[in-house]
Coordinates of C-alpha atoms and ligand atoms in Angstrom, one line a residue:
M1 CA 0.0 -0.2 -0.3
S2 CA 1.5 3.3 -1.2
P3 CA 2.2 5.5 2.0
G4 CA -0.5 7.7 3.6
S5 CA -3.0 6.2 1.5
G6 CA -6.2 4.4 3.0
V7 CA -8.0 1.4 3.5
V8 CA -11.7 1.2 2.0
V9 CA -14.2 -1.9 2.9
V10 CA -16.7 -2.6 0.8
G11 CA -19.3 -4.0 3.4
A12 CA -19.9 -2.9 6.9
G13 CA -20.3 -6.0 8.7
Q14 CA -18.7 -8.5 11.2
A15 CA -15.5 -9.0 9.0
A16 CA -15.2 -4.9 8.1
V17 CA -15.6 -4.3 11.7
Q18 CA -13.2 -6.2 12.9
L19 CA -10.8 -5.4 10.1
A20 CA -10.9 -1.2 11.2
E21 CA -10.4 -2.8 15.3
S22 CA -7.5 -4.9 14.3
L23 CA -5.8 -2.3 11.7
R24 CA -5.9 0.6 14.5
E25 CA -4.5 -2.1 16.7
A26 CA -1.8 -2.7 14.7
G27 CA -0.9 1.0 14.4
F28 CA -2.2 1.7 11.3
T29 CA -2.5 5.3 11.1
G30 CA -4.0 6.2 7.4
P31 CA -7.8 6.7 6.7
V32 CA -10.4 3.7 7.4
T33 CA -13.3 3.8 5.4
L34 CA -16.4 1.4 6.2
V35 CA -19.4 1.2 3.5
G36 CA -22.6 -0.5 4.0
E37 CA -25.7 -0.7 2.2
E38 CA -27.9 -1.2 5.2
P39 CA -29.5 1.6 6.9
R40 CA -28.2 1.2 10.3
P41 CA -24.5 0.4 12.0
P42 CA -23.2 -2.7 11.8
Y43 CA -25.1 -5.5 14.3
Q44 CA -24.3 -9.1 15.0
R45 CA -26.2 -11.6 12.6
P46 CA -26.4 -14.8 15.0
P47 CA -28.8 -13.7 17.4
L48 CA -31.3 -12.9 14.8
S49 CA -32.4 -16.5 14.7
K50 CA -31.9 -16.9 18.0
E51 CA -32.4 -14.6 20.9
Y52 CA -33.7 -12.0 18.6
L53 CA -36.8 -14.1 17.4
A54 CA -37.5 -15.3 21.1
G55 CA -37.8 -11.6 22.2
K56 CA -34.6 -12.0 24.4
V57 CA -32.8 -9.1 22.9
T58 CA -33.6 -5.6 21.1
P59 CA -31.9 -4.5 18.1
E60 CA -29.8 -1.9 20.1
D61 CA -28.5 -5.3 21.8
L62 CA -26.9 -6.2 18.7
V63 CA -25.1 -3.3 17.5
L64 CA -21.2 -4.7 17.2
R65 CA -19.8 -1.2 18.3
G66 CA -21.0 1.8 19.7
E67 CA -20.5 5.2 17.7
W68 CA -17.8 5.9 20.4
F69 CA -15.7 3.2 18.6
Y70 CA -15.7 4.9 15.4
A71 CA -15.1 8.5 16.4
D72 CA -12.3 7.1 18.7
R73 CA -10.9 5.5 16.3
G74 CA -10.8 7.8 13.3
V75 CA -12.7 5.3 11.3
E76 CA -15.4 6.8 8.6
L77 CA -18.7 4.9 9.0
L78 CA -20.8 5.2 5.4
V79 CA -24.1 3.4 6.0
G80 CA -27.5 3.4 3.4
R81 CA -24.5 3.8 0.9
R82 CA -23.7 0.8 -2.0
A83 CA -20.4 0.6 -3.8
V84 CA -22.0 0.4 -7.3
H85 CA -18.5 0.6 -9.3
L86 CA -14.9 -0.3 -8.8
D87 CA -11.8 1.3 -10.9
R88 CA -9.2 -0.9 -10.1
A89 CA -6.6 1.1 -12.4
G90 CA -7.4 4.1 -10.6
R91 CA -7.8 3.0 -7.6
R92 CA -11.7 4.4 -7.1
L93 CA -15.0 3.1 -5.8
T94 CA -18.1 4.9 -6.5
L95 CA -21.2 4.6 -4.3
D96 CA -24.6 4.9 -5.1
D97 CA -25.1 8.6 -4.8
G98 CA -22.5 9.4 -6.8
A99 CA -19.6 9.9 -4.3
V100 CA -16.2 8.6 -5.4
L101 CA -13.5 7.2 -2.9
S102 CA -9.9 6.8 -3.5
Y103 CA -8.0 4.0 -1.7
G104 CA -4.7 2.6 -1.1
H105 CA -6.1 -0.7 -0.6
L106 CA -9.3 -1.9 -0.9
V107 CA -11.2 -5.0 0.6
L108 CA -14.3 -6.5 -0.3
A109 CA -16.1 -7.7 2.7
T110 CA -19.4 -8.1 1.1
G111 CA -21.0 -10.7 2.7
A112 CA -23.9 -12.9 1.1
R113 CA -27.4 -13.2 0.9
P114 CA -29.9 -15.9 0.9
R115 CA -30.3 -17.8 -2.2
P116 CA -33.5 -16.9 -3.7
L117 CA -36.4 -19.8 -3.6
P118 CA -36.6 -21.2 -7.2
I119 CA -40.6 -22.1 -7.7
P120 CA -43.7 -20.3 -8.5
G121 CA -45.1 -18.3 -5.9
A122 CA -41.9 -17.5 -3.8
D123 CA -42.9 -13.5 -4.6
L124 CA -46.2 -13.9 -2.5
D125 CA -46.7 -11.9 0.6
G126 CA -46.0 -14.2 3.6
V127 CA -43.0 -15.6 2.1
G128 CA -40.1 -14.6 3.4
N129 CA -36.0 -15.4 4.6
L130 CA -34.0 -14.5 7.7
H131 CA -30.6 -12.5 7.0
T132 CA -30.8 -8.8 8.3
L133 CA -32.4 -7.2 11.0
G134 CA -35.1 -5.9 9.0
D135 CA -36.0 -9.7 7.8
A136 CA -35.9 -10.5 11.6
Q137 CA -38.1 -7.6 12.9
E138 CA -40.5 -8.6 9.8
L139 CA -40.6 -12.3 10.7
R140 CA -41.1 -11.7 14.6
E141 CA -44.1 -9.6 13.7
R142 CA -45.7 -12.3 11.7
M143 CA -45.0 -15.3 13.8
E144 CA -47.5 -13.3 16.4
S145 CA -50.5 -14.3 14.1
A146 CA -49.2 -17.1 11.9
R147 CA -51.1 -20.4 12.4
D148 CA -49.4 -22.8 9.6
V149 CA -45.9 -22.1 9.3
V150 CA -43.6 -23.7 6.7
V151 CA -39.8 -23.6 6.9
I152 CA -38.3 -24.6 3.7
G153 CA -34.5 -25.6 4.5
A154 CA -33.6 -27.8 7.4
G155 CA -30.4 -26.2 7.9
F156 CA -29.2 -23.8 10.2
I157 CA -31.2 -20.9 9.9
G158 CA -34.3 -23.1 8.9
L159 CA -34.0 -25.2 11.9
E160 CA -33.1 -22.5 14.3
F161 CA -36.3 -20.6 13.1
A162 CA -38.5 -23.7 13.7
A163 CA -36.8 -23.8 17.3
A164 CA -38.1 -20.0 17.9
C165 CA -41.7 -21.1 16.4
G166 CA -41.7 -23.8 18.8
A167 CA -40.6 -21.7 21.9
R168 CA -43.9 -19.2 20.9
G169 CA -46.3 -22.2 20.5
V170 CA -46.4 -22.8 17.2
S171 CA -45.4 -26.0 15.5
P172 CA -43.9 -25.5 12.0
V173 CA -43.4 -27.7 9.0
V174 CA -39.6 -28.1 7.9
L175 CA -38.9 -29.8 4.8
D176 CA -35.8 -30.1 3.0
V177 CA -35.1 -31.9 -0.4
A178 CA -32.1 -33.6 1.4
G179 CA -32.6 -36.7 3.5
Q180 CA -30.8 -35.5 6.4
V181 CA -31.1 -32.3 8.1
M182 CA -28.0 -29.6 8.1
G183 CA -27.0 -31.1 5.3
R184 CA -23.3 -31.8 4.8
A185 CA -22.5 -29.5 7.4
V186 CA -22.8 -32.1 10.5
S187 CA -22.2 -35.9 10.8
A188 CA -25.2 -38.3 10.6
P189 CA -25.6 -38.9 14.8
V190 CA -25.6 -35.3 15.2
A191 CA -28.1 -34.9 12.6
A192 CA -30.1 -37.8 13.5
H193 CA -30.2 -36.1 17.2
F194 CA -31.6 -32.7 16.1
A195 CA -34.0 -34.6 13.9
E196 CA -35.4 -36.3 16.6
R197 CA -35.7 -33.6 19.1
H198 CA -37.2 -31.2 16.9
Q199 CA -39.9 -33.9 16.2
R200 CA -40.3 -34.6 19.7
N201 CA -41.1 -30.6 20.3
G202 CA -43.7 -30.9 17.7
T203 CA -42.2 -29.9 14.5
R204 CA -42.8 -32.1 11.4
L205 CA -40.2 -32.6 9.6
L206 CA -40.1 -33.7 5.9
L207 CA -37.1 -34.8 4.7
G208 CA -36.4 -36.0 0.9
R209 CA -39.5 -33.8 -0.3
T210 CA -39.6 -30.9 -3.2
P211 CA -41.6 -27.9 -2.8
V212 CA -43.0 -27.0 -6.4
E213 CA -45.2 -24.3 -6.0
L214 CA -46.7 -21.9 -3.7
T215 CA -50.1 -20.6 -4.0
G216 CA -52.6 -17.8 -2.3
R217 CA -55.0 -15.5 -2.6
G218 CA -55.2 -11.6 -3.1
G219 CA -51.3 -12.0 -3.4
K220 CA -51.1 -13.6 0.2
V221 CA -49.5 -17.1 0.7
G222 CA -52.0 -20.0 1.3
A223 CA -50.5 -23.3 0.5
M224 CA -47.4 -25.1 -0.5
R225 CA -47.2 -27.7 -3.3
L226 CA -45.0 -30.7 -3.3
A227 CA -43.7 -32.7 -6.1
D228 CA -45.5 -35.8 -4.7
G229 CA -49.0 -33.9 -4.8
E230 CA -49.5 -33.1 -1.5
S231 CA -50.5 -29.5 -0.2
L232 CA -49.8 -28.1 2.9
P233 CA -51.6 -25.2 4.7
A234 CA -49.1 -22.4 4.8
D235 CA -49.8 -18.7 5.9
M236 CA -46.3 -18.2 6.6
V237 CA -43.5 -19.3 5.0
V238 CA -39.9 -18.8 5.8
T239 CA -36.9 -20.0 3.3
G240 CA -33.1 -21.0 4.5
I241 CA -31.9 -22.7 1.5
G242 CA -28.5 -21.6 1.6
V243 CA -27.0 -18.4 -0.1
L244 CA -25.0 -16.8 -2.3
P245 CA -21.9 -14.8 -1.9
N246 CA -21.8 -10.9 -3.0
V247 CA -19.3 -11.1 -5.8
E248 CA -20.9 -8.9 -8.5
L249 CA -18.6 -6.0 -7.8
A250 CA -15.6 -7.6 -8.0
E251 CA -16.9 -9.9 -10.8
A252 CA -17.8 -6.6 -12.8
A253 CA -14.1 -5.3 -12.1
G254 CA -12.5 -8.4 -13.5
L255 CA -11.8 -10.3 -10.4
E256 CA -12.0 -13.8 -10.3
T257 CA -14.9 -15.5 -8.6
A258 CA -15.9 -18.9 -8.1
D259 CA -18.8 -19.3 -5.5
G260 CA -17.0 -16.6 -3.8
I261 CA -14.1 -13.7 -4.6
V262 CA -10.8 -15.8 -5.2
V263 CA -7.8 -15.2 -3.2
D264 CA -5.0 -16.6 -2.2
Q265 CA -4.0 -17.7 1.3
Y266 CA -2.9 -14.2 2.4
L267 CA -6.5 -13.4 1.1
R268 CA -5.6 -11.1 -1.8
T269 CA -7.1 -11.1 -5.1
A270 CA -4.7 -11.4 -8.2
D271 CA -4.9 -7.4 -7.9
P272 CA -2.5 -6.6 -5.0
A273 CA -4.4 -3.6 -4.2
V274 CA -7.7 -5.5 -3.4
S275 CA -8.6 -8.5 -0.6
A276 CA -11.6 -10.3 0.2
I277 CA -12.7 -11.7 3.7
G278 CA -15.3 -13.3 5.4
D279 CA -18.3 -14.9 3.5
C280 CA -17.6 -13.8 0.1
A281 CA -14.1 -14.6 0.2
A282 CA -13.2 -18.4 -1.2
F283 CA -9.7 -19.1 0.0
P284 CA -7.0 -21.8 -0.5
D285 CA -8.3 -24.8 2.1
P286 CA -5.1 -25.0 4.3
R287 CA -6.5 -28.6 5.6
G288 CA -6.6 -30.1 1.9
V289 CA -7.1 -29.2 -1.6
G290 CA -9.3 -26.7 -3.7
R291 CA -10.7 -23.3 -2.0
I292 CA -13.3 -23.2 0.5
R293 CA -15.9 -20.5 1.5
L294 CA -17.1 -20.3 5.2
E295 CA -20.0 -18.5 6.5
S296 CA -19.2 -18.3 10.3
V297 CA -18.5 -15.0 12.6
Q298 CA -15.2 -16.8 13.5
N299 CA -14.1 -17.2 10.0
A300 CA -14.7 -13.5 9.4
A301 CA -13.2 -11.8 12.3
D302 CA -10.0 -14.4 11.9
Q303 CA -9.6 -13.2 7.9
A304 CA -10.2 -9.5 9.4
R305 CA -7.2 -9.7 12.1
C306 CA -5.0 -12.1 9.6
L307 CA -5.6 -9.2 6.5
A308 CA -5.3 -6.3 9.2
A309 CA -1.7 -8.2 10.2
A310 CA -0.7 -8.4 6.3
L311 CA -1.4 -4.6 5.6
T312 CA 0.5 -3.7 8.7
G313 CA 3.5 -5.3 7.8
T314 CA 3.4 -9.1 9.5
A315 CA 1.7 -11.2 6.3
R316 CA 1.0 -14.4 7.5
P317 CA -1.1 -17.2 5.8
Y318 CA -4.3 -17.9 6.9
T319 CA -4.7 -21.3 8.3
T320 CA -6.9 -20.8 11.2
L321 CA -8.7 -23.8 12.8
P322 CA -12.8 -23.0 11.8
W323 CA -15.6 -23.1 14.5
F324 CA -19.0 -22.2 14.8
W325 CA -21.8 -22.9 16.7
S326 CA -25.7 -23.1 16.2
Y327 CA -28.5 -23.1 19.4
Q328 CA -31.5 -24.6 19.0
G329 CA -34.0 -24.7 21.8
D330 CA -32.1 -26.6 24.5
L331 CA -29.6 -27.7 22.1
R332 CA -26.0 -26.3 21.9
L333 CA -24.2 -27.5 19.3
Q334 CA -20.5 -26.5 18.7
I335 CA -18.3 -27.7 15.9
A336 CA -14.3 -27.5 15.6
G337 CA -13.1 -28.1 12.1
L338 CA -14.7 -29.2 9.1
S339 CA -15.9 -32.3 9.0
T340 CA -16.4 -32.6 4.9
G341 CA -15.4 -36.3 3.5
H342 CA -15.2 -37.9 7.3
D343 CA -15.1 -41.6 6.9
H344 CA -15.2 -42.5 10.2
T345 CA -16.9 -41.1 13.4
V346 CA -16.7 -42.0 17.2
V347 CA -19.3 -40.7 19.9
R348 CA -18.8 -40.0 23.4
G349 CA -21.5 -39.2 26.0
E350 CA -24.9 -39.7 25.8
P351 CA -27.8 -38.0 23.8
D352 CA -30.0 -36.9 26.4
E353 CA -27.1 -35.8 28.7
G354 CA -24.2 -34.0 26.0
F355 CA -22.2 -35.8 23.8
S356 CA -19.7 -35.2 21.0
V357 CA -19.0 -36.6 17.6
F358 CA -15.4 -37.2 16.5
C359 CA -15.3 -37.2 12.8
F360 CA -11.9 -38.8 11.3
R361 CA -10.8 -38.7 7.6
E362 CA -8.3 -41.6 6.8
G363 CA -7.5 -42.3 10.6
S364 CA -6.7 -38.5 11.2
L365 CA -9.5 -36.2 13.3
V366 CA -10.6 -33.6 11.3
A367 CA -13.8 -32.1 13.1
V368 CA -15.6 -32.5 16.4
E369 CA -19.0 -31.7 16.5
S370 CA -20.2 -31.4 20.5
V371 CA -24.1 -31.1 21.5
N372 CA -24.3 -30.0 25.2
R373 CA -20.9 -30.2 25.9
A374 CA -18.8 -27.4 25.9
P375 CA -15.9 -28.4 27.7
D376 CA -15.2 -31.1 24.6
H377 CA -15.4 -28.3 22.3
M378 CA -13.1 -26.0 24.1
A379 CA -10.6 -29.4 24.3
A380 CA -11.3 -30.4 20.7
R381 CA -10.2 -26.5 19.6
R382 CA -6.6 -27.0 21.2
L383 CA -6.3 -30.3 20.0
L384 CA -7.1 -29.8 16.5
T385 CA -5.2 -26.8 16.5
A386 CA -1.8 -27.9 17.8
G387 CA -2.5 -31.1 15.6
I388 CA -2.3 -33.4 18.8
R389 CA -3.0 -36.9 17.6
V390 CA -5.7 -39.1 18.9
T391 CA -6.6 -42.1 17.6
P392 CA -10.4 -43.7 17.1
D393 CA -9.4 -46.3 19.7
D394 CA -8.4 -43.9 22.3
L395 CA -11.7 -42.0 21.9
S396 CA -13.5 -45.2 22.1
D397 CA -12.0 -46.0 25.5
P398 CA -14.5 -44.6 28.1
G399 CA -11.2 -43.9 30.8
F400 CA -9.8 -41.7 28.2
S401 CA -9.6 -38.0 28.9
L402 CA -9.3 -35.3 26.3
R403 CA -7.9 -33.0 29.0
T404 CA -5.2 -35.3 30.1
Q405 CA -4.1 -35.8 26.4
L406 CA -4.0 -32.2 26.2
T407 CA -1.9 -31.9 29.5
R408 CA 0.5 -34.4 28.2
A409 CA 0.6 -33.4 24.9
A410 CA 1.7 -29.6 26.1
A411 CA 4.3 -31.4 28.7
A412 CA 6.0 -33.3 25.3
P413 CA 6.8 -32.6 22.2
A414 CA 3.9 -32.7 19.9
R415 CA 3.3 -35.6 17.2
H416 CA 1.8 -34.0 14.7
Q417 CA -1.2 -35.7 12.3
P418 CA -0.8 -36.3 9.0
R419 CA -2.4 -33.5 6.8
N420 CA -5.1 -35.1 5.0
R421 CA -5.9 -34.4 1.5
G422 CA -9.2 -33.5 1.4
T423 CA -11.9 -33.5 -1.2
P424 CA -12.8 -29.3 -2.2
S425 CA -15.8 -28.5 -0.4
G426 CA -18.3 -25.8 -1.2
T427 CA -20.2 -23.6 1.4
G428 CA -19.3 -23.8 5.2
A429 CA -21.5 -23.5 8.1
A430 CA -24.3 -21.1 8.6
Ligands
FAD501 C1 -29.6 -15.7 10.5 C2 -28.2 -15.8 10.9 C3 -27.7 -16.5 11.9 C4 -26.5 -16.7 12.3 N1 -26.0 -17.8 13.0 C5 -24.4 -17.9 12.7 C6 -24.0 -18.6 14.1 O1 -24.9 -19.3 15.2 N2 -22.9 -18.4 14.4 C7 -21.9 -18.4 13.5 O2 -20.7 -17.9 13.5 N3 -22.7 -17.5 12.2 C8 -23.8 -17.3 12.1 N4 -23.9 -16.5 10.9 C9 -23.1 -16.1 9.7 C10 -22.5 -15.2 10.5 O3 -23.3 -14.0 10.8 C11 -22.0 -14.3 9.0 O4 -20.9 -15.5 8.6 C12 -21.0 -13.0 9.2 O5 -21.9 -12.2 9.6 C13 -20.2 -12.7 8.1 O6 -19.7 -11.6 8.0 P1 -19.5 -10.8 6.9 O7 -18.7 -9.3 7.4 O8 -18.6 -11.3 5.8 O9 -20.7 -10.4 6.5 P2 -21.7 -9.7 6.7 O10 -21.9 -9.6 8.1 O11 -23.0 -10.5 6.1 O12 -21.4 -8.3 6.1 C14 -21.7 -7.9 4.9 C15 -22.1 -6.9 4.5 O13 -22.1 -6.1 3.5 C16 -22.8 -5.4 3.1 N5 -22.8 -5.1 1.2 C17 -22.7 -6.0 0.1 N6 -22.5 -5.5 -0.7 C18 -22.2 -4.3 -0.8 C19 -22.0 -3.3 -1.6 N7 -22.0 -3.3 -2.7 N8 -22.0 -2.1 -1.0 C20 -22.3 -1.8 0.3 N9 -22.7 -2.6 1.2 C21 -22.6 -3.9 0.6 C22 -24.2 -6.0 3.1 O14 -25.6 -5.9 3.0 C23 -24.1 -6.9 4.7 O15 -24.5 -5.8 5.4 C24 -25.8 -16.2 10.9 C25 -26.2 -15.5 9.7 C26 -27.4 -15.3 10.1 C27 -28.0 -14.7 8.7

């Protein structure tokens, strides 16, 4: 970056705010500008589908940093403004009101948007999704009077929404074309446990079923028709069928995209003056081959920290262990690592008391999914980060203690697990 030049960030979400904070912490003194199209200051999304729907928090509680944060650190926050054109040759960014910002380094932290439902009737009133605070506000209001709630997509968002309905006394129908809840994101034992618990709590779960049409009267949704001919009443439909990364600005500027903005291990695009971080970035998988794109707060924040270090002179490759959580009713799921392509699992604990599923690929531990067993999650993160070897046999022994293993490994030089050559995976967690 040329001396005295500034960092402009497109997108004012989780990654952007962390980047601004980390740049200042690292001593960056140049101008920092965040441009966000949403009409409000940056806020946390995870509580939208959990505490916010449950009525436990207000919009004010979700704000990521107070106004003082931006003033104190000399960070310019432009909200309600959309970046519409990127001129890489001139290092200029144009906003929707015609303003032009010059940059020394541009960071694309544009996040993702809900994948549209590709069936007739998706635009009827009463059909919505859950990505922004505005969406959550609308859904919370509708939930008050809804009788027949249908959720399309049994992923994290769909199931969290279903749990929120259950807590409000509404029993939703959750439908998915896949035969397992939470798709490829979790192992079969965790998926089966969540499916059983949602059903026990009154959710009707329709797996392996395809919606073909939403119908209604007077522009308002009234029913959903399935491929097998069944029709379900529906006065409220929520879709949670994945997201699409916001790559259009990058694409129009001639940068490579492939399910995300393509970056190298230092989070740089092919243009040395442009980087991408967070949900929109497709980066090299440090644990295997190919590229991955992750949708999690941890990834957004850690990529921001990594990029801030690079922009202030201490470049290091992004290799941080991914981790993620989802709360669904009284189920607390925490995931460390990526289970994609696992070929063996070991379960420790009891379903009704809390358990963990240890996922192995070719003999190496690649991910641990803990349900209501937070200590396992913390130990797993340390094990996986340090590359401390544990075997399926170790974990199958009820007397084996993860904590003891960690203590022993700390006292002795670590025996690192062989790194696996995994399969390229698509989107990540949320
Ligand atoms: C309902 C919900 C629940 C979630 N729950 C969890 C969870 O439990 N755990 C977890 O780890 N993660 C969760 N996530 C995912 C997590 O919130 C995201 O991974 C994280 O917010 C990504 O940060 P980001 O900065 O990359 O993108 P975002 O925080 O989405 O910010 C990107 C911002 O860029 C803006 N933008 C895009 N294009 C432009 C443009 N051209 N000009 C200006 N602004 C633009 C967008 O409007 C958006 O505000 C959840 C997400 C949702 C929606």
